[in-house]
Amino acid sequence: MANFQDSYLSGGNIDFIEGLYARYLEDPSSVDPSWRELFQRNDGAGRPIFNSTLLEPPAPVVPGKDGRGNKPAAAVALAPQTAATVAFEQDMKLQARVDQTISAFRLRGHLRARLDPLGRPRPTLDHVADVGMVDEKHFSAAELEQLVESSNVFPEARVKLKDLLGRLRRTYTASIGVEYMQMLDSERRRWLMRRMEHAENRTEFSVEDQRHILTRLSYAEGFENFLHTKFIGAKRFALDGGEALVPMLDAVLEVGGGMGLKEVVIGMAHRGRLNVLTNILGKQPAQIFSEFEGPQDPKQHMGRGDVKYHMGFSSDHATRTGQSIHLSLAFNPSHLEAVDPVVEGRVRAKQDRSGDTERTKVMPLLIHGDAAFIGQGVVAETLNLAGLEGYKTGGTLHVVINNQVGFTTDPQESRSSIYSTALAQMLDVPVFHVNGDDPEACVHVARLVAEYRQTFKSDVVIDLVCYRRYGHNEGDDPSFTQPEMYEIIRKHPTVRTIYAQQLAEKGRLPAEESEAIKQRCMQEFDAALTRARAHSEFKEPSALEGLWKPYKGGLHKSAPQVTTAVDKETLRAALKKLAEVPEGFNVHRDVERTVLKKRQGMLQSEELQWSEGESLAYATLLSEGYTIRLSGQDCERGTFSHRHAVLHDVKTGDEFVPLRQFPTGRARFDVFNSPLSEMGVLGFEYGYSLDVPDGLILWEAQFGDFANGAQIIIDQFIAAAETKWRRLSGITLLLPHGYEGQGPEHSSARLERFLNLSAEDNIQVVYPTTPAQIFHLLRRQVLRPLRKPLVIMSPKSLLRRPEATSKLDELATGTFQEVILDKVDPAGVTRLLLCSGKVYYDLVKARDERKDDSIAIVRVEQLYPFPFDELAGLVAKMPKLTELFWVQEEPRNSGAWHFMFPRLHDLAAARNQGGPLKLGYIGRAEAASPATGFPQTHNLEQQLIVEEAILRGTKNGR
């Protein structure tokens, strides 16, 4: 007999034996007689696995001296084994193989599941050693009839092996494959195990349920067929081949509605979007058909709007059991997956606003494409937000529409993993793979994951394995690149056809009834098209409803003026609070010196730095009932240690947030250090702003340069949403910007890119230079009803520069100044220098040293919308003016120069007195890199800019 430590009685079987023994102690009759005999011999002496008389045979006696030193006459033979011991060993050997097989099914069964509707063989996985164990051939016919422990696969403790294997096969290797054994959370893993195995991963649907599934499939298929025949060649990114998505989404809503779900925000790209709009959100087919027809008067929509498969929609969905769930399909651009974090932000805002701390009332639902899910980095960024305190939404339900091909790219060319969903394994979540041609399996999975999400507040992923009947779009020919695949698809019946035939064969629904459902769908679509063509139902997206009614978009000048000043005593009281910590709180000594004591001193001097201007803006807004949310990398402290919005006790680690002393009513102050992500986090904050119009939502880049990591969000959402989708946002971007010799990636927030995006008063681009300016600017952003994204070139060195301070009185009076005039008399000015930002202080210092009142230096604090009238009025007051220059720190091909150049000409043209103006540029030469990496070179460049502007005039001309 093998050594005990190496036998089947050790290792993984210990838990099994001890479990049997525990059952024996409660009820001896509950275990097999062979085990009962062995346990009886243990006479209750404790854990049987460690009882040597029970589990180990007597040791053989070898020739030689015995324990007393006496030599026996002959060797003693090995004690014979009892029949019970032999049976025990046989049972253990079989059970060990059974347990390994159960584990193999649970862990690797998905690799044997029949997932491809096209029936193609799956790639071989020879490197996965235990895949072959999910097979009955490893057991003899006698063993298959033997009773074995079910390991909770059945509610019963012991079942025949053949029944156990049959259940495992139906559960894990039929139309559903599940990846869940990798999950570390054993509670969720066991919950899924019971739900799947005891039901064999299927639902026994009633005839009424089956009729409902068939009806949903019929409408999904009928909608696509109708568009295909009535709008030939028009792009629609059809759902053909993945129609099971529609009954799946319907099932999610049914289960969710019964578990407290009140609202779902959906994000999805193009494929199947029109179908979901019609068959899930209830958008009238006639309206969609009108969008194919287009507006009657094209002139009214010049430069506006978006293609129909980018449009969003909202509606109230009624479940079959009577619950109402509000559905919102988010607007999205062509950039696949870019909408993901936007949806998450919207959901979090809705949860925060409604007090849904359990996060069961509002759920995000993201529908992905297989190639995009694995290929787009924003997916990983969004998944990473799932468990973070500032960004979690209680779990996202992800559905991957798996076409098994990208545009023209096969899976083996687009991913290194077996599944396109491999990225989801970064979270401790299950992934369900389901055959899209088995609608009952699809609906079963949808119901299960909806229950899972509502129960555990966790992400969960469905990989809907289907196919794309046509090409990437309806004008594409996929047989160019996937000829074999599309030859199969050409002959393959639709999922509705397959399911209708199955129901008829099983005697559930006669073929005539299935055909009647199909014909009813087509009649309804025909009637809708007739209405659309007779009476145009083309509509622009609805906007400014609900929370948004008090707010407006449109032109900057149309916004009413508001008072942003705050009573001086109120400001002093707020500053005093910001300078204090609770009794016994042990603040870092440097923070105490540079923040708290500094603020206490400001109560005497009433001279504020940037941090105090910003913080007082937040404090006063909070006290007036406005919510503030700030997030970004290291934004709690601030990259440059200026903010310290969260203080840390150096002895206990406790936190104190001074600004949380100010909120009134429903206002709240939240500040979150974000993950090292730009696109995901800015997308989240933009989404949050869409549902909090009455608050200040800010995202701060660690350095402004890094905002280009979120360029898709900036380009496609922030800059264009009002024009494309009539969606407003007050999102505020804080982008540290300024040339201080810190190198190419720590200087430029790429001001020029934001100015290039500026049109139709879509955004505000500002470059404030004083604490009073940031105070009034932030308050203006909230207090006036205009809602436009605000892009702030925020400072670095100006955070503490002595000249860049403001008196408390400047916060108690005045407003944000779009242009800050110079102190010199305009009547004597011959040279006017327009500039923005930090370079102003360098120019003023050099000009004042020369005491040259013929040079005026004017700060353009708001670059866009451009303050033309104010600057034109200023120029008009300078009759002796001969030179008008734009001065900037950035290279000539960067910064504001190309934006300013035509506007300088407009200013010159508007002048109605004096001679012609010499217009020009003063700044760094053109450069491929934003800035030099050498401080000495930077200083020289800066010196040359100032000298050219103040001492010698222009060299570069225009």
mmCIF file of N, CA and C in Angstrom, residues 587-665:
data_model
loop_
_atom_site.group_PDB
_atom_site.id
_atom_site.type_symbol
_atom_site.label_atom_id
_atom_site.label_comp_id
_atom_site.label_asym_id
_atom_site.label_seq_id
_atom_site.Cartn_x
_atom_site.Cartn_y
_atom_site.Cartn_z
ATOM 1 N N VAL A 587 -2.487 67.598 12.798
ATOM 2 C CA VAL A 587 -2.203 67.909 11.405
ATOM 3 C C VAL A 587 -0.694 67.902 11.165
ATOM 4 N N HIS A 588 -0.284 67.590 9.959
ATOM 5 C CA HIS A 588 1.136 67.603 9.603
ATOM 6 C C HIS A 588 1.692 69.007 9.845
ATOM 7 N N ARG A 589 2.879 69.079 10.401
ATOM 8 C CA ARG A 589 3.413 70.383 10.789
ATOM 9 C C ARG A 589 3.604 71.306 9.594
ATOM 10 N N ASP A 590 3.984 70.755 8.437
ATOM 11 C CA ASP A 590 4.160 71.605 7.261
ATOM 12 C C ASP A 590 2.814 72.092 6.740
ATOM 13 N N VAL A 591 1.794 71.245 6.834
ATOM 14 C CA VAL A 591 0.455 71.670 6.427
ATOM 15 C C VAL A 591 -0.062 72.744 7.381
ATOM 16 N N GLU A 592 0.206 72.558 8.653
ATOM 17 C CA GLU A 592 -0.206 73.564 9.631
ATOM 18 C C GLU A 592 0.444 74.915 9.320
ATOM 19 N N ARG A 593 1.719 74.871 8.934
ATOM 20 C CA ARG A 593 2.442 76.115 8.684
ATOM 21 C C ARG A 593 2.033 76.748 7.351
ATOM 22 N N THR A 594 1.957 75.926 6.288
ATOM 23 C CA THR A 594 1.760 76.487 4.951
ATOM 24 C C THR A 594 0.289 76.635 4.559
ATOM 25 N N VAL A 595 -0.607 76.032 5.320
ATOM 26 C CA VAL A 595 -2.024 76.132 4.978
ATOM 27 C C VAL A 595 -2.808 76.814 6.097
ATOM 28 N N LEU A 596 -2.838 76.181 7.276
ATOM 29 C CA LEU A 596 -3.705 76.687 8.341
ATOM 30 C C LEU A 596 -3.226 78.025 8.887
ATOM 31 N N LYS A 597 -1.964 78.114 9.276
ATOM 32 C CA LYS A 597 -1.449 79.374 9.824
ATOM 33 C C LYS A 597 -1.428 80.467 8.755
ATOM 34 N N LYS A 598 -1.155 80.072 7.517
ATOM 35 C CA LYS A 598 -1.180 81.055 6.442
ATOM 36 C C LYS A 598 -2.573 81.660 6.315
ATOM 37 N N ARG A 599 -3.608 80.822 6.392
ATOM 38 C CA ARG A 599 -4.974 81.324 6.296
ATOM 39 C C ARG A 599 -5.358 82.171 7.504
ATOM 40 N N GLN A 600 -4.860 81.774 8.654
ATOM 41 C CA GLN A 600 -5.115 82.609 9.829
ATOM 42 C C GLN A 600 -4.486 83.985 9.652
ATOM 43 N N GLY A 601 -3.301 84.029 9.056
ATOM 44 C CA GLY A 601 -2.657 85.311 8.784
ATOM 45 C C GLY A 601 -3.425 86.134 7.760
ATOM 46 N N MET A 602 -4.075 85.439 6.810
ATOM 47 C CA MET A 602 -4.841 86.154 5.790
ATOM 48 C C MET A 602 -6.052 86.861 6.388
ATOM 49 N N LEU A 603 -6.545 86.365 7.513
ATOM 50 C CA LEU A 603 -7.641 87.061 8.173
ATOM 51 C C LEU A 603 -7.215 88.453 8.615
ATOM 52 N N GLN A 604 -5.921 88.619 8.867
ATOM 53 C CA GLN A 604 -5.400 89.930 9.249
ATOM 54 C C GLN A 604 -5.038 90.749 8.018
ATOM 55 N N SER A 605 -4.300 90.124 7.075
ATOM 56 C CA SER A 605 -3.842 90.879 5.901
ATOM 57 C C SER A 605 -4.922 91.028 4.842
ATOM 58 N N GLU A 606 -5.885 90.121 4.837
ATOM 59 C CA GLU A 606 -6.954 90.071 3.835
ATOM 60 C C GLU A 606 -6.397 89.978 2.418
ATOM 61 N N GLU A 607 -5.235 89.371 2.292
ATOM 62 C CA GLU A 607 -4.608 89.165 0.988
ATOM 63 C C GLU A 607 -4.551 87.668 0.715
ATOM 64 N N LEU A 608 -5.201 87.256 -0.354
ATOM 65 C CA LEU A 608 -5.432 85.839 -0.613
ATOM 66 C C LEU A 608 -4.559 85.331 -1.745
ATOM 67 N N GLN A 609 -4.216 84.032 -1.659
ATOM 68 C CA GLN A 609 -3.566 83.352 -2.760
ATOM 69 C C GLN A 609 -4.600 82.483 -3.486
ATOM 70 N N TRP A 610 -4.123 81.826 -4.538
ATOM 71 C CA TRP A 610 -5.034 81.059 -5.405
ATOM 72 C C TRP A 610 -5.869 80.047 -4.622
ATOM 73 N N SER A 611 -5.235 79.284 -3.733
ATOM 74 C CA SER A 611 -5.935 78.240 -2.995
ATOM 75 C C SER A 611 -7.130 78.787 -2.240
ATOM 76 N N GLU A 612 -6.963 79.973 -1.663
ATOM 77 C CA GLU A 612 -8.045 80.546 -0.872
ATOM 78 C C GLU A 612 -9.155 81.077 -1.780
ATOM 79 N N GLY A 613 -8.792 81.625 -2.942
ATOM 80 C CA GLY A 613 -9.827 82.053 -3.879
ATOM 81 C C GLY A 613 -10.666 80.880 -4.339
ATOM 82 N N GLU A 614 -10.003 79.769 -4.659
ATOM 83 C CA GLU A 614 -10.718 78.565 -5.090
ATOM 84 C C GLU A 614 -11.566 77.997 -3.967
ATOM 85 N N SER A 615 -10.971 77.830 -2.793
ATOM 86 C CA SER A 615 -11.679 77.216 -1.666
ATOM 87 C C SER A 615 -12.859 78.058 -1.207
ATOM 88 N N LEU A 616 -12.719 79.377 -1.233
ATOM 89 C CA LEU A 616 -13.832 80.232 -0.838
ATOM 90 C C LEU A 616 -14.961 80.171 -1.859
ATOM 91 N N ALA A 617 -14.630 79.959 -3.124
ATOM 92 C CA ALA A 617 -15.689 79.752 -4.120
ATOM 93 C C ALA A 617 -16.485 78.498 -3.779
ATOM 94 N N TYR A 618 -15.782 77.427 -3.465
ATOM 95 C CA TYR A 618 -16.465 76.187 -3.089
ATOM 96 C C TYR A 618 -17.284 76.378 -1.815
ATOM 97 N N ALA A 619 -16.688 76.973 -0.804
ATOM 98 C CA ALA A 619 -17.358 77.116 0.493
ATOM 99 C C ALA A 619 -18.654 77.913 0.362
ATOM 100 N N THR A 620 -18.601 79.020 -0.380
ATOM 101 C CA THR A 620 -19.800 79.854 -0.504
ATOM 102 C C THR A 620 -20.869 79.171 -1.346
ATOM 103 N N LEU A 621 -20.475 78.455 -2.391
ATOM 104 C CA LEU A 621 -21.461 77.728 -3.180
ATOM 105 C C LEU A 621 -22.126 76.636 -2.361
ATOM 106 N N LEU A 622 -21.345 75.924 -1.591
ATOM 107 C CA LEU A 622 -21.893 74.867 -0.737
ATOM 108 C C LEU A 622 -22.887 75.448 0.268
ATOM 109 N N SER A 623 -22.528 76.578 0.852
ATOM 110 C CA SER A 623 -23.413 77.192 1.853
ATOM 111 C C SER A 623 -24.691 77.721 1.217
ATOM 112 N N GLU A 624 -24.689 77.912 -0.107
ATOM 113 C CA GLU A 624 -25.885 78.343 -0.813
ATOM 114 C C GLU A 624 -26.668 77.161 -1.368
ATOM 115 N N GLY A 625 -26.227 75.925 -1.067
ATOM 116 C CA GLY A 625 -26.994 74.744 -1.424
ATOM 117 C C GLY A 625 -26.602 74.060 -2.705
ATOM 118 N N TYR A 626 -25.421 74.374 -3.256
ATOM 119 C CA TYR A 626 -24.975 73.767 -4.516
ATOM 120 C C TYR A 626 -23.969 72.644 -4.248
ATOM 121 N N THR A 627 -24.186 71.520 -4.898
ATOM 122 C CA THR A 627 -23.274 70.381 -4.781
ATOM 123 C C THR A 627 -21.983 70.641 -5.552
ATOM 124 N N ILE A 628 -20.873 70.176 -4.979
ATOM 125 C CA ILE A 628 -19.584 70.278 -5.657
ATOM 126 C C ILE A 628 -18.927 68.905 -5.635
ATOM 127 N N ARG A 629 -18.460 68.481 -6.791
ATOM 128 C CA ARG A 629 -17.714 67.221 -6.916
ATOM 129 C C ARG A 629 -16.435 67.506 -7.686
ATOM 130 N N LEU A 630 -15.315 67.132 -7.095
ATOM 131 C CA LEU A 630 -14.001 67.342 -7.706
ATOM 132 C C LEU A 630 -13.266 66.018 -7.709
ATOM 133 N N SER A 631 -12.752 65.632 -8.885
ATOM 134 C CA SER A 631 -11.956 64.417 -8.931
ATOM 135 C C SER A 631 -10.810 64.596 -9.909
ATOM 136 N N GLY A 632 -9.842 63.723 -9.788
ATOM 137 C CA GLY A 632 -8.656 63.780 -10.635
ATOM 138 C C GLY A 632 -7.479 63.185 -9.887
ATOM 139 N N GLN A 633 -6.403 62.973 -10.611
ATOM 140 C CA GLN A 633 -5.230 62.369 -9.989
ATOM 141 C C GLN A 633 -4.649 63.318 -8.938
ATOM 142 N N ASP A 634 -4.609 62.870 -7.686
ATOM 143 C CA ASP A 634 -3.980 63.617 -6.587
ATOM 144 C C ASP A 634 -4.679 64.938 -6.298
ATOM 145 N N CYS A 635 -5.969 65.062 -6.659
ATOM 146 C CA CYS A 635 -6.612 66.361 -6.515
ATOM 147 C C CYS A 635 -6.976 66.683 -5.075
ATOM 148 N N GLU A 636 -7.021 65.700 -4.184
ATOM 149 C CA GLU A 636 -7.320 66.019 -2.789
ATOM 150 C C GLU A 636 -6.270 66.966 -2.222
ATOM 151 N N ARG A 637 -5.027 66.623 -2.388
ATOM 152 C CA ARG A 637 -3.948 67.504 -1.950
ATOM 153 C C ARG A 637 -3.646 68.566 -2.986
ATOM 154 N N GLY A 638 -3.781 68.170 -4.254
ATOM 155 C CA GLY A 638 -3.347 69.010 -5.352
ATOM 156 C C GLY A 638 -1.934 68.626 -5.732
ATOM 157 N N THR A 639 -1.700 68.480 -7.035
ATOM 158 C CA THR A 639 -0.366 68.082 -7.500
ATOM 159 C C THR A 639 0.719 69.006 -6.959
ATOM 160 N N PHE A 640 0.369 70.285 -6.818
ATOM 161 C CA PHE A 640 1.366 71.279 -6.390
ATOM 162 C C PHE A 640 1.167 71.684 -4.930
ATOM 163 N N SER A 641 0.502 70.818 -4.169
ATOM 164 C CA SER A 641 0.332 70.995 -2.710
ATOM 165 C C SER A 641 -0.333 72.319 -2.356
ATOM 166 N N HIS A 642 -1.271 72.747 -3.186
ATOM 167 C CA HIS A 642 -1.912 74.030 -2.870
ATOM 168 C C HIS A 642 -3.289 73.868 -2.260
ATOM 169 N N ARG A 643 -3.953 72.702 -2.496
ATOM 170 C CA ARG A 643 -5.368 72.613 -2.134
ATOM 171 C C ARG A 643 -5.577 72.068 -0.735
ATOM 172 N N HIS A 644 -5.028 70.915 -0.440
ATOM 173 C CA HIS A 644 -5.202 70.252 0.850
ATOM 174 C C HIS A 644 -6.684 70.217 1.246
ATOM 175 N N ALA A 645 -7.514 69.720 0.328
ATOM 176 C CA ALA A 645 -8.943 69.604 0.606
ATOM 177 C C ALA A 645 -9.229 68.522 1.635
ATOM 178 N N VAL A 646 -8.311 67.579 1.785
ATOM 179 C CA VAL A 646 -8.440 66.522 2.786
ATOM 180 C C VAL A 646 -7.190 66.572 3.662
ATOM 181 N N LEU A 647 -7.396 66.722 4.967
ATOM 182 C CA LEU A 647 -6.285 66.746 5.913
ATOM 183 C C LEU A 647 -6.204 65.389 6.603
ATOM 184 N N HIS A 648 -4.982 64.956 6.913
ATOM 185 C CA HIS A 648 -4.755 63.633 7.486
ATOM 186 C C HIS A 648 -4.106 63.770 8.861
ATOM 187 N N ASP A 649 -4.695 63.086 9.839
ATOM 188 C CA ASP A 649 -4.110 63.067 11.180
ATOM 189 C C ASP A 649 -2.839 62.222 11.133
ATOM 190 N N VAL A 650 -1.713 62.819 11.516
ATOM 191 C CA VAL A 650 -0.426 62.128 11.380
ATOM 192 C C VAL A 650 -0.288 60.993 12.376
ATOM 193 N N LYS A 651 -1.125 60.951 13.415
ATOM 194 C CA LYS A 651 -1.018 59.884 14.425
ATOM 195 C C LYS A 651 -2.042 58.782 14.216
ATOM 196 N N THR A 652 -3.238 59.144 13.801
ATOM 197 C CA THR A 652 -4.304 58.139 13.679
ATOM 198 C C THR A 652 -4.654 57.799 12.239
ATOM 199 N N GLY A 653 -4.267 58.660 11.303
ATOM 200 C CA GLY A 653 -4.651 58.465 9.912
ATOM 201 C C GLY A 653 -6.051 58.937 9.591
ATOM 202 N N ASP A 654 -6.779 59.452 10.593
ATOM 203 C CA ASP A 654 -8.124 59.963 10.347
ATOM 204 C C ASP A 654 -8.081 61.131 9.363
ATOM 205 N N GLU A 655 -9.211 61.342 8.696
ATOM 206 C CA GLU A 655 -9.289 62.414 7.711
ATOM 207 C C GLU A 655 -10.271 63.493 8.159
ATOM 208 N N PHE A 656 -9.969 64.716 7.772
ATOM 209 C CA PHE A 656 -10.854 65.848 8.022
ATOM 210 C C PHE A 656 -10.950 66.650 6.733
ATOM 211 N N VAL A 657 -12.181 66.910 6.298
ATOM 212 C CA VAL A 657 -12.419 67.642 5.052
ATOM 213 C C VAL A 657 -13.053 68.978 5.427
ATOM 214 N N PRO A 658 -12.271 70.049 5.487
ATOM 215 C CA PRO A 658 -12.807 71.338 5.943
ATOM 216 C C PRO A 658 -14.041 71.802 5.183
ATOM 217 N N LEU A 659 -14.097 71.552 3.876
ATOM 218 C CA LEU A 659 -15.222 72.052 3.085
ATOM 219 C C LEU A 659 -16.530 71.333 3.392
ATOM 220 N N ARG A 660 -16.475 70.222 4.103
ATOM 221 C CA ARG A 660 -17.721 69.533 4.459
ATOM 222 C C ARG A 660 -18.428 70.208 5.632
ATOM 223 N N GLN A 661 -17.881 71.295 6.110
ATOM 224 C CA GLN A 661 -18.553 72.078 7.147
ATOM 225 C C GLN A 661 -19.602 73.020 6.554
ATOM 226 N N PHE A 662 -19.620 73.186 5.231
ATOM 227 C CA PHE A 662 -20.395 74.261 4.629
ATOM 228 C C PHE A 662 -21.709 73.855 3.972
ATOM 229 N N PRO A 663 -21.900 72.629 3.497
ATOM 230 C CA PRO A 663 -23.114 72.341 2.724
ATOM 231 C C PRO A 663 -24.398 72.594 3.498
ATOM 232 N N THR A 664 -25.393 73.110 2.781
ATOM 233 C CA THR A 664 -26.732 73.265 3.335
ATOM 234 C C THR A 664 -27.715 72.550 2.419
ATOM 235 N N GLY A 665 -28.868 72.205 2.956
ATOM 236 C CA GLY A 665 -29.878 71.523 2.156
ATOM 237 C C GLY A 665 -29.361 70.189 1.643
#
